PDB file of C-alpha atoms in Angstrom:
ATOM      1  CA  UNK A   1       0.000   0.000   0.000  1.00 68.00           C
ATOM      2  CA  UNK A   2       1.016   3.571  -0.452  1.00 81.00           C
ATOM      3  CA  UNK A   3       1.606   5.067   2.985  1.00 87.00           C
ATOM      4  CA  UNK A   4       0.874   8.627   1.855  1.00 91.00           C
ATOM      5  CA  UNK A   5      -2.524   7.563   0.494  1.00 92.00           C
ATOM      6  CA  UNK A   6      -3.383   5.794   3.736  1.00 92.00           C
ATOM      7  CA  UNK A   7      -2.456   8.916   5.694  1.00 94.00           C
ATOM      8  CA  UNK A   8      -4.466  11.122   3.313  1.00 95.00           C
ATOM      9  CA  UNK A   9      -7.581   8.958   3.667  1.00 96.00           C
ATOM     10  CA  UNK A  10      -7.255   8.866   7.455  1.00 95.00           C
ATOM     11  CA  UNK A  11      -6.619  12.614   7.773  1.00 97.00           C
ATOM     12  CA  UNK A  12      -9.495  13.607   5.496  1.00 97.00           C
ATOM     13  CA  UNK A  13     -11.767  11.180   7.335  1.00 97.00           C
ATOM     14  CA  UNK A  14     -10.887  12.796  10.660  1.00 97.00           C
ATOM     15  CA  UNK A  15     -11.456  16.256   9.177  1.00 97.00           C
ATOM     16  CA  UNK A  16     -14.879  15.130   7.937  1.00 97.00           C
ATOM     17  CA  UNK A  17     -15.632  13.667  11.369  1.00 97.00           C
ATOM     18  CA  UNK A  18     -14.784  16.949  13.057  1.00 97.00           C
ATOM     19  CA  UNK A  19     -16.820  18.953  10.543  1.00 97.00           C
ATOM     20  CA  UNK A  20     -19.923  16.764  10.801  1.00 96.00           C
ATOM     21  CA  UNK A  21     -19.478  16.413  14.545  1.00 96.00           C
ATOM     22  CA  UNK A  22     -19.519  20.191  14.840  1.00 97.00           C
ATOM     23  CA  UNK A  23     -22.679  20.294  12.716  1.00 96.00           C
ATOM     24  CA  UNK A  24     -24.291  17.748  15.046  1.00 96.00           C
ATOM     25  CA  UNK A  25     -23.205  19.839  18.032  1.00 97.00           C
ATOM     26  CA  UNK A  26     -24.915  22.862  16.435  1.00 96.00           C
ATOM     27  CA  UNK A  27     -28.068  20.765  15.901  1.00 95.00           C
ATOM     28  CA  UNK A  28     -27.761  20.797  12.083  1.00 95.00           C
ATOM     29  CA  UNK A  29     -28.401  17.998   9.591  1.00 94.00           C
ATOM     30  CA  UNK A  30     -25.929  17.153   6.851  1.00 94.00           C
ATOM     31  CA  UNK A  31     -25.948  19.773   4.126  1.00 93.00           C
ATOM     32  CA  UNK A  32     -24.733  19.918   0.542  1.00 93.00           C
ATOM     33  CA  UNK A  33     -21.243  20.981   1.629  1.00 94.00           C
ATOM     34  CA  UNK A  34     -20.998  17.962   3.874  1.00 95.00           C
ATOM     35  CA  UNK A  35     -21.883  15.725   0.947  1.00 95.00           C
ATOM     36  CA  UNK A  36     -19.094  17.296  -1.105  1.00 96.00           C
ATOM     37  CA  UNK A  37     -16.707  16.467   1.742  1.00 96.00           C
ATOM     38  CA  UNK A  38     -18.060  12.931   1.864  1.00 97.00           C
ATOM     39  CA  UNK A  39     -17.517  12.634  -1.892  1.00 97.00           C
ATOM     40  CA  UNK A  40     -13.868  13.663  -1.526  1.00 97.00           C
ATOM     41  CA  UNK A  41     -13.251  11.164   1.269  1.00 97.00           C
ATOM     42  CA  UNK A  42     -15.142   8.461  -0.643  1.00 96.00           C
ATOM     43  CA  UNK A  43     -13.124   9.127  -3.786  1.00 97.00           C
ATOM     44  CA  UNK A  44      -9.905   8.709  -1.813  1.00 96.00           C
ATOM     45  CA  UNK A  45     -11.268   5.448  -0.414  1.00 94.00           C
ATOM     46  CA  UNK A  46     -12.057   4.181  -3.905  1.00 96.00           C
ATOM     47  CA  UNK A  47      -8.579   5.159  -5.109  1.00 96.00           C
ATOM     48  CA  UNK A  48      -7.140   3.199  -2.195  1.00 95.00           C
ATOM     49  CA  UNK A  49      -9.324   0.217  -3.089  1.00 95.00           C
ATOM     50  CA  UNK A  50      -8.066   0.257  -6.678  1.00 95.00           C
ATOM     51  CA  UNK A  51      -4.422   0.665  -5.588  1.00 94.00           C
ATOM     52  CA  UNK A  52      -4.784  -2.210  -3.129  1.00 92.00           C
ATOM     53  CA  UNK A  53      -6.297  -4.519  -5.737  1.00 94.00           C
ATOM     54  CA  UNK A  54      -3.621  -3.574  -8.293  1.00 94.00           C
ATOM     55  CA  UNK A  55      -0.887  -4.305  -5.773  1.00 92.00           C
ATOM     56  CA  UNK A  56      -2.435  -7.671  -4.925  1.00 92.00           C
ATOM     57  CA  UNK A  57      -2.720  -8.489  -8.621  1.00 93.00           C
ATOM     58  CA  UNK A  58       0.922  -7.477  -9.062  1.00 91.00           C
ATOM     59  CA  UNK A  59       2.070 -10.150  -6.653  1.00 89.00           C
ATOM     60  CA  UNK A  60       2.425  -8.114  -3.473  1.00 88.00           C
ATOM     61  CA  UNK A  61       0.880  -9.712  -0.415  1.00 87.00           C
ATOM     62  CA  UNK A  62      -0.122  -8.253   2.935  1.00 90.00           C
ATOM     63  CA  UNK A  63       1.661  -9.597   5.984  1.00 88.00           C
ATOM     64  CA  UNK A  64      -1.498 -10.703   7.764  1.00 87.00           C
ATOM     65  CA  UNK A  65      -3.540 -12.334   5.001  1.00 87.00           C
ATOM     66  CA  UNK A  66      -5.134 -11.358   1.734  1.00 91.00           C
ATOM     67  CA  UNK A  67      -8.730 -12.137   2.726  1.00 93.00           C
ATOM     68  CA  UNK A  68      -8.490 -10.002   5.861  1.00 93.00           C
ATOM     69  CA  UNK A  69      -6.882  -7.189   3.893  1.00 93.00           C
ATOM     70  CA  UNK A  70      -9.589  -7.269   1.203  1.00 94.00           C
ATOM     71  CA  UNK A  71     -12.348  -7.271   3.816  1.00 94.00           C
ATOM     72  CA  UNK A  72     -10.927  -4.174   5.490  1.00 94.00           C
ATOM     73  CA  UNK A  73     -10.247  -2.514   2.129  1.00 94.00           C
ATOM     74  CA  UNK A  74     -13.829  -2.998   0.928  1.00 95.00           C
ATOM     75  CA  UNK A  75     -15.209  -1.927   4.309  1.00 94.00           C
ATOM     76  CA  UNK A  76     -13.095   1.226   4.230  1.00 94.00           C
ATOM     77  CA  UNK A  77     -14.304   2.109   0.731  1.00 94.00           C
ATOM     78  CA  UNK A  78     -17.954   1.587   1.735  1.00 95.00           C
ATOM     79  CA  UNK A  79     -17.872   3.229   5.170  1.00 94.00           C
ATOM     80  CA  UNK A  80     -18.465   6.901   4.349  1.00 95.00           C
ATOM     81  CA  UNK A  81     -20.861   6.345   1.422  1.00 95.00           C
ATOM     82  CA  UNK A  82     -22.937   4.077   3.653  1.00 95.00           C
ATOM     83  CA  UNK A  83     -23.200   6.595   6.451  1.00 95.00           C
ATOM     84  CA  UNK A  84     -23.863   9.351   3.921  1.00 93.00           C
ATOM     85  CA  UNK A  85     -26.896   7.482   2.607  1.00 94.00           C
ATOM     86  CA  UNK A  86     -28.048   6.845   6.162  1.00 94.00           C
ATOM     87  CA  UNK A  87     -27.813  10.570   6.911  1.00 94.00           C
ATOM     88  CA  UNK A  88     -30.206  11.266   4.028  1.00 92.00           C
ATOM     89  CA  UNK A  89     -32.933   9.355   5.833  1.00 92.00           C
ATOM     90  CA  UNK A  90     -32.218  11.105   9.132  1.00 88.00           C
ATOM     91  CA  UNK A  91     -32.457  14.826   8.419  1.00 90.00           C
ATOM     92  CA  UNK A  92     -31.678  15.908  11.966  1.00 92.00           C
ATOM     93  CA  UNK A  93     -28.494  16.386  13.956  1.00 93.00           C
ATOM     94  CA  UNK A  94     -28.287  12.591  14.185  1.00 95.00           C
ATOM     95  CA  UNK A  95     -27.607  12.373  10.462  1.00 94.00           C
ATOM     96  CA  UNK A  96     -24.530  14.543  10.972  1.00 95.00           C
ATOM     97  CA  UNK A  97     -23.547  12.480  13.999  1.00 96.00           C
ATOM     98  CA  UNK A  98     -23.865   9.300  11.936  1.00 96.00           C
ATOM     99  CA  UNK A  99     -21.486  10.632   9.286  1.00 96.00           C
ATOM    100  CA  UNK A 100     -19.063  11.795  11.972  1.00 97.00           C
ATOM    101  CA  UNK A 101     -19.081   8.328  13.532  1.00 97.00           C
ATOM    102  CA  UNK A 102     -18.595   6.668  10.151  1.00 96.00           C
ATOM    103  CA  UNK A 103     -15.649   8.921   9.384  1.00 97.00           C
ATOM    104  CA  UNK A 104     -14.018   8.024  12.708  1.00 97.00           C
ATOM    105  CA  UNK A 105     -14.540   4.352  11.892  1.00 97.00           C
ATOM    106  CA  UNK A 106     -12.859   4.942   8.525  1.00 96.00           C
ATOM    107  CA  UNK A 107      -9.828   6.496  10.219  1.00 96.00           C
ATOM    108  CA  UNK A 108      -9.569   3.461  12.507  1.00 96.00           C
ATOM    109  CA  UNK A 109      -9.887   1.125   9.511  1.00 95.00           C
ATOM    110  CA  UNK A 110      -6.995   2.970   7.869  1.00 94.00           C
ATOM    111  CA  UNK A 111      -4.769   2.306  10.860  1.00 93.00           C
ATOM    112  CA  UNK A 112      -5.767  -1.353  10.733  1.00 93.00           C
ATOM    113  CA  UNK A 113      -5.139  -1.557   6.963  1.00 92.00           C
ATOM    114  CA  UNK A 114      -1.679  -0.113   7.526  1.00 92.00           C
ATOM    115  CA  UNK A 115      -1.021  -2.804  10.136  1.00 91.00           C
ATOM    116  CA  UNK A 116      -2.399  -5.666   8.023  1.00 91.00           C
ATOM    117  CA  UNK A 117      -0.324  -4.641   4.998  1.00 88.00           C
ATOM    118  CA  UNK A 118       2.870  -4.643   6.988  1.00 83.00           C
ATOM    119  CA  UNK A 119       3.145  -1.355   8.832  1.00 73.00           C
ATOM    120  CA  UNK A 120       5.177   0.558   6.302  1.00 56.00           C
ATOM    121  CA  UNK A 121       7.103  -2.395   4.906  1.00 53.00           C
ATOM    122  CA  UNK A 122       5.245  -2.228   1.574  1.00 46.00           C
TER     123      UNK A 122
END
């Protein structure tokens, strides 16, 4: 995996979590600007998914198992879009809180992906 990409996904996810968490604190639902932020984070997650699959196809293998790595990679790519769709059905502060929680989960998944791949050895 590309370490810089993993850091970028994790950092943007935490920024999105803070932004949506602040919106939830102010009793606001997710707005169009939040969805643009979710799109950026989701795009980075999809890029990471593609890079991970290309590296697996190229013969590189994660230290802790390919199946585990793929499960985390797919989960990371689906995390923010899933919570974004959930926030559409909950047009209160809890929609923003849901996205914030999903973004925090994504950041944690990034740390785990880094560990599964080999912790900077790839």
